[in-house]
Amino acid sequence: MWHTCDSPGRVRHALFIWVFLSGFWIPPAQLHPQCLDFKPPFRPPEALTFCVLYKDFGCCDSAKDQELMSKFYRIMDNFDHNGYENCASYVQNIICQECSPLAAHLYDAEDASTPVRSLPGLCGDYCSEFWLKCRSTIPLLTEDIHIAKVEQDQGHFCNYVGLEDADYCFPNLLNNEQLTRNLGHVSRNSEGCLQLCLEEVANGLRNPLAMVHANDGTHRFFVAEQVGLVWVYLPDRSKLEKPFLNITQAVLTSPWEGDERGFLGLAFHPKYKYNRKLYVYYSIQVGLDERIRISEFRASASDMNTVDHGSERIILEIDEPASNHNGGQLLFAVDGYLYIFTGDGGMAGDPFGKYGNAQNKSALLGKVLRVDVNNNDRGPLYRIPPDNPFMHDQGARPEVYAYGVRNMWRCSVDRGDPLTKEGKGRIFCGDVGQNKFEEVDIIEKGRNYGWRAKEGFSCYDKNLCANSSLNDVLPIYAYPHKMGKSVTGGYVYRGCEYPNLNGMYIFGDFMSGRMMALQENRQTRQWDYHEICMGKGQTCLFPGLINNYHQYIISFGEDEAGELYFMSTSFPTATSPSGVVYKVVDPSRRAPPRQCNYNPLPVRTKSNLIPFQPKEILIEAELSPKHPKLVRAREPAQALPRAVAPSAVSSTDWLQELMNMLGVQDAKGDTSPAQTQQKKDKHDSVAPPQNGDLRLAADAEVQPDRGRVEIYIGGEWGMVCDDLWDERSAGVACRQLGYSRALKASKQAEFGQDGSLRVLLDDVQCQGTERTLLDCQHAGIGIHNCAHYESAGVICGNA
């Protein structure tokens, strides 16, 4: 489940650095489609009869179209035949811009805090023609008192309703291919990376590794933490104060970074609404032995939000010869049976027995198991489904459904296409590799998935790989360790809200933080790969959306409506409360209004509710030139691999670091960015602080090269704690301030303390190549366990 990363290579010639960097080009940001309700546009389910220009894609459904048509006739009823002939097309065009997929830009309302115009932005020539022919329609089109003051003067009126940038006004906007190309499709950046956005759903979790729903109509979702706690979240995202399940005393785990043991899986019975049964998968210790345990629980009869902890019945226990490769997935497939995904037992290369556990059908490790837990209140706790593939094979365990797996981490069942049901029932799994490849598989009955003979498409054990009787199934996709080192399986998106994503299998990598998607090609039946990155510029500029996440992608989940989520953390231990649940959002297109409505059944709560308080922020969001920037900050380093290859990212970091140290000049003869920043600071000291900016402060005499580190985040200055503060983190801070290196990472408020500042960053851990402290790992903005006498500081220098 968890692995470590290697460091990049080294550069030899300063000339190479100059040639390499002079080839970089950053494309300009583009507009994103947005309606006046601050949501993406959609494809109308019924054809529009009035605003036909936007009949295929826009911001109006048939009800809104009829409303605008009624408004049109109310206005035009005031005119005779000549007036109708002269002005009808102008009035229709102006009214119908509410249906434009770029309506927010036409009405100068790119964010929810901007007052919406009453008329769309009109281009100069078009406005002049309209004013000369039809200015008598203006009072009927709008009651804006400001427009009423200028409507009698053509210049003043057209200046007022115009936009500073002519590219955004009507009708020029229609002819701008750069702005209208690919409207309605998932946005891609210049490298072809699919740009998606996120919505923060829950936070403060300790290694959240499962998010499931009970399929009982309540639309609650349940989030499990590795320590053995399961929390209930209501549809409004409030959290119940009392946990749903608490087996922390029984669960075996530790605070070690990357410990794979713990509470690992949770599944609700398909008939949970009626039998209140759920199943859990967790690590235990019995004497000196470690085991994995699959147990059945029932929810309390008196409180639907609490498990009856005395109801536990142990379904299955399996000895674990090592502490890693514990598997951990539980799920019910469309056949109603319980599927259990075990790891190969741990260590490296599945060294157990002649061929390893995974190829040994008499072992339960390295397998996909299938058992029948239905109607088990009397008799055995589980039965063997009659069509299990090996139940009549001597020497094979009848529970085995498929074999040859290494350590499948996160599997899911495809709900199928919402209309055709194509793909329904397929089971997708991410199988963590050994030291070269990660893979994604579709699980089928009786099949061999190759481990330890194969890793991905490659031979691992050459002797086993050459065995003609292996008859193994190749993965649908595999990727090398230069892309990531620990696959986290995801889901095929089948939700309602984002039609563009339908059929995409979206998954990630725990180590690199990379988000990826596979889509089946209907002609070739092969799976095409797509990189996923977070939207840049204005792409995610919608209320409540963000475009960054913590690096370590632990798990994915679906809610009851089929929308897609994932969980990640900034510090992968079972005790760090830095885990966040994110909802995946496509900013380019949504479903038509009212299509995705659902009415959750009421939930009776006996526990206090904790309202959801989002903590993540949108970064690098820029408005068009007529607006000031909202928040400017660099995307966290952990998110960069999603947009470009890891080798390119690391090359930029260490090349830049070397440039700073050597003072190499760029193609224009300028010095390195750090030196340039020093010069800029001297001449631009009045510039307002930006998100992530640093300053040095001290209670005694202030010296420019030393002091306690204070950081600007979310509109305020705050302090940085010295927990985990070291020379690498101090070096990042010093380079950010314009120096080449850190001479000292100071602790214990060496430069004094300012009790008026909030603690904004704690547990900062930098590799040393990040551009800002915000790019480094940390406990989360405002999350800390320190005091002001633990202020971090630096002494910087260029020597």
PDB file of N, CA and C in Angstrom, residues 184-187 194-197 418 491-506 517-519 532 563-564 583-589:
ATOM      1  N   GLY A 184     -18.366  22.333 -23.510  1.00  0.00           N
ATOM      2  CA  GLY A 184     -19.144  21.155 -23.137  1.00  0.00           C
ATOM      3  C   GLY A 184     -18.325  19.914 -22.940  1.00  0.00           C
ATOM      4  N   HIS A 185     -17.044  19.944 -23.354  1.00  0.00           N
ATOM      5  CA  HIS A 185     -16.167  18.802 -23.143  1.00  0.00           C
ATOM      6  C   HIS A 185     -15.293  19.055 -21.919  1.00  0.00           C
ATOM      7  N   VAL A 186     -14.777  17.970 -21.344  1.00  0.00           N
ATOM      8  CA  VAL A 186     -13.875  18.131 -20.215  1.00  0.00           C
ATOM      9  C   VAL A 186     -12.689  18.971 -20.662  1.00  0.00           C
ATOM     10  N   SER A 187     -12.397  20.003 -19.900  1.00  0.00           N
ATOM     11  CA  SER A 187     -11.318  20.918 -20.262  1.00  0.00           C
ATOM     12  C   SER A 187      -9.970  20.213 -20.170  1.00  0.00           C
ATOM     13  N   LEU A 194      -6.686  16.256 -18.383  1.00  0.00           N
ATOM     14  CA  LEU A 194      -8.072  16.592 -18.062  1.00  0.00           C
ATOM     15  C   LEU A 194      -8.119  17.450 -16.804  1.00  0.00           C
ATOM     16  N   GLN A 195      -8.728  18.628 -16.902  1.00  0.00           N
ATOM     17  CA  GLN A 195      -8.761  19.542 -15.767  1.00  0.00           C
ATOM     18  C   GLN A 195     -10.085  19.395 -15.017  1.00  0.00           C
ATOM     19  N   LEU A 196      -9.997  18.871 -13.820  1.00  0.00           N
ATOM     20  CA  LEU A 196     -11.160  18.730 -12.960  1.00  0.00           C
ATOM     21  C   LEU A 196     -10.977  19.600 -11.719  1.00  0.00           C
ATOM     22  N   CYS A 197     -12.019  19.713 -10.944  1.00  0.00           N
ATOM     23  CA  CYS A 197     -11.988  20.489  -9.705  1.00  0.00           C
ATOM     24  C   CYS A 197     -12.485  19.608  -8.569  1.00  0.00           C
ATOM     25  N   PRO A 418     -25.986   4.573 -16.917  1.00  0.00           N
ATOM     26  CA  PRO A 418     -27.308   4.907 -16.368  1.00  0.00           C
ATOM     27  C   PRO A 418     -28.468   4.551 -17.287  1.00  0.00           C
ATOM     28  N   TYR A 491     -13.113   4.139  -9.038  1.00  0.00           N
ATOM     29  CA  TYR A 491     -14.464   3.778  -9.463  1.00  0.00           C
ATOM     30  C   TYR A 491     -14.688   4.191 -10.918  1.00  0.00           C
ATOM     31  N   VAL A 492     -15.567   3.464 -11.581  1.00  0.00           N
ATOM     32  CA  VAL A 492     -16.114   3.938 -12.844  1.00  0.00           C
ATOM     33  C   VAL A 492     -17.209   4.952 -12.502  1.00  0.00           C
ATOM     34  N   TYR A 493     -17.063   6.174 -13.020  1.00  0.00           N
ATOM     35  CA  TYR A 493     -18.053   7.199 -12.678  1.00  0.00           C
ATOM     36  C   TYR A 493     -19.384   6.885 -13.348  1.00  0.00           C
ATOM     37  N   ARG A 494     -20.435   6.794 -12.547  1.00  0.00           N
ATOM     38  CA  ARG A 494     -21.794   6.559 -13.047  1.00  0.00           C
ATOM     39  C   ARG A 494     -22.781   7.515 -12.383  1.00  0.00           C
ATOM     40  N   GLY A 495     -22.283   8.617 -11.862  1.00  0.00           N
ATOM     41  CA  GLY A 495     -23.162   9.573 -11.212  1.00  0.00           C
ATOM     42  C   GLY A 495     -23.998  10.353 -12.206  1.00  0.00           C
ATOM     43  N   CYS A 496     -24.830  11.221 -11.689  1.00  0.00           N
ATOM     44  CA  CYS A 496     -25.752  11.997 -12.515  1.00  0.00           C
ATOM     45  C   CYS A 496     -25.238  13.395 -12.823  1.00  0.00           C
ATOM     46  N   GLU A 497     -24.478  13.968 -11.914  1.00  0.00           N
ATOM     47  CA  GLU A 497     -24.196  15.393 -11.980  1.00  0.00           C
ATOM     48  C   GLU A 497     -23.242  15.787 -13.097  1.00  0.00           C
ATOM     49  N   TYR A 498     -22.335  14.888 -13.521  1.00  0.00           N
ATOM     50  CA  TYR A 498     -21.294  15.256 -14.483  1.00  0.00           C
ATOM     51  C   TYR A 498     -21.260  14.259 -15.643  1.00  0.00           C
ATOM     52  N   PRO A 499     -22.131  14.445 -16.631  1.00  0.00           N
ATOM     53  CA  PRO A 499     -22.274  13.459 -17.718  1.00  0.00           C
ATOM     54  C   PRO A 499     -20.996  13.180 -18.481  1.00  0.00           C
ATOM     55  N   ASN A 500     -20.082  14.170 -18.586  1.00  0.00           N
ATOM     56  CA  ASN A 500     -18.844  13.940 -19.332  1.00  0.00           C
ATOM     57  C   ASN A 500     -17.997  12.814 -18.742  1.00  0.00           C
ATOM     58  N   LEU A 501     -18.139  12.576 -17.460  1.00  0.00           N
ATOM     59  CA  LEU A 501     -17.285  11.591 -16.796  1.00  0.00           C
ATOM     60  C   LEU A 501     -17.850  10.181 -16.872  1.00  0.00           C
ATOM     61  N   ASN A 502     -19.051  10.027 -17.384  1.00  0.00           N
ATOM     62  CA  ASN A 502     -19.689   8.712 -17.419  1.00  0.00           C
ATOM     63  C   ASN A 502     -18.803   7.700 -18.140  1.00  0.00           C
ATOM     64  N   GLY A 503     -18.547   6.578 -17.487  1.00  0.00           N
ATOM     65  CA  GLY A 503     -17.736   5.515 -18.089  1.00  0.00           C
ATOM     66  C   GLY A 503     -16.258   5.626 -17.821  1.00  0.00           C
ATOM     67  N   MET A 504     -15.796   6.724 -17.234  1.00  0.00           N
ATOM     68  CA  MET A 504     -14.370   6.869 -16.919  1.00  0.00           C
ATOM     69  C   MET A 504     -14.052   6.146 -15.610  1.00  0.00           C
ATOM     70  N   TYR A 505     -13.044   5.310 -15.638  1.00  0.00           N
ATOM     71  CA  TYR A 505     -12.536   4.709 -14.405  1.00  0.00           C
ATOM     72  C   TYR A 505     -11.485   5.663 -13.851  1.00  0.00           C
ATOM     73  N   ILE A 506     -11.779   6.272 -12.719  1.00  0.00           N
ATOM     74  CA  ILE A 506     -10.906   7.287 -12.133  1.00  0.00           C
ATOM     75  C   ILE A 506     -10.225   6.693 -10.913  1.00  0.00           C
ATOM     76  N   ALA A 517      -7.231   8.468 -15.232  1.00  0.00           N
ATOM     77  CA  ALA A 517      -8.514   7.945 -15.704  1.00  0.00           C
ATOM     78  C   ALA A 517      -8.275   6.985 -16.861  1.00  0.00           C
ATOM     79  N   LEU A 518      -9.098   5.957 -16.940  1.00  0.00           N
ATOM     80  CA  LEU A 518      -9.109   5.029 -18.068  1.00  0.00           C
ATOM     81  C   LEU A 518     -10.502   5.056 -18.682  1.00  0.00           C
ATOM     82  N   GLN A 519     -10.557   5.002 -20.009  1.00  0.00           N
ATOM     83  CA  GLN A 519     -11.852   4.988 -20.693  1.00  0.00           C
ATOM     84  C   GLN A 519     -11.808   3.951 -21.793  1.00  0.00           C
ATOM     85  N   ILE A 532      -5.171  13.238 -15.193  1.00  0.00           N
ATOM     86  CA  ILE A 532      -6.083  14.197 -14.557  1.00  0.00           C
ATOM     87  C   ILE A 532      -5.255  15.194 -13.767  1.00  0.00           C
ATOM     88  N   GLU A 563     -22.121   9.737  -6.992  1.00  0.00           N
ATOM     89  CA  GLU A 563     -21.079  10.736  -7.212  1.00  0.00           C
ATOM     90  C   GLU A 563     -19.768  10.237  -6.618  1.00  0.00           C
ATOM     91  N   LEU A 564     -18.664  10.728  -7.176  1.00  0.00           N
ATOM     92  CA  LEU A 564     -17.344  10.170  -6.886  1.00  0.00           C
ATOM     93  C   LEU A 564     -16.565  11.047  -5.904  1.00  0.00           C
ATOM     94  N   LYS A 583     -14.828  15.693  -3.135  1.00  0.00           N
ATOM     95  CA  LYS A 583     -15.747  15.289  -4.202  1.00  0.00           C
ATOM     96  C   LYS A 583     -15.178  15.729  -5.534  1.00  0.00           C
ATOM     97  N   VAL A 584     -15.225  14.852  -6.533  1.00  0.00           N
ATOM     98  CA  VAL A 584     -14.698  15.150  -7.862  1.00  0.00           C
ATOM     99  C   VAL A 584     -15.759  15.913  -8.656  1.00  0.00           C
ATOM    100  N   VAL A 585     -15.349  17.016  -9.285  1.00  0.00           N
ATOM    101  CA  VAL A 585     -16.269  17.904  -9.991  1.00  0.00           C
ATOM    102  C   VAL A 585     -15.738  18.176 -11.392  1.00  0.00           C
ATOM    103  N   ASP A 586     -16.602  18.074 -12.382  1.00  0.00           N
ATOM    104  CA  ASP A 586     -16.271  18.482 -13.754  1.00  0.00           C
ATOM    105  C   ASP A 586     -16.776  19.906 -13.962  1.00  0.00           C
ATOM    106  N   PRO A 587     -15.894  20.893 -14.119  1.00  0.00           N
ATOM    107  CA  PRO A 587     -16.348  22.280 -14.248  1.00  0.00           C
ATOM    108  C   PRO A 587     -16.824  22.656 -15.644  1.00  0.00           C
ATOM    109  N   SER A 588     -16.746  21.744 -16.597  1.00  0.00           N
ATOM    110  CA  SER A 588     -17.072  22.103 -17.977  1.00  0.00           C
ATOM    111  C   SER A 588     -18.531  21.827 -18.336  1.00  0.00           C
ATOM    112  N   ARG A 589     -19.190  20.934 -17.603  1.00  0.00           N
ATOM    113  CA  ARG A 589     -20.573  20.593 -17.934  1.00  0.00           C
ATOM    114  C   ARG A 589     -21.242  19.939 -16.732  1.00  0.00           C
TER     115      ARG A 589
END
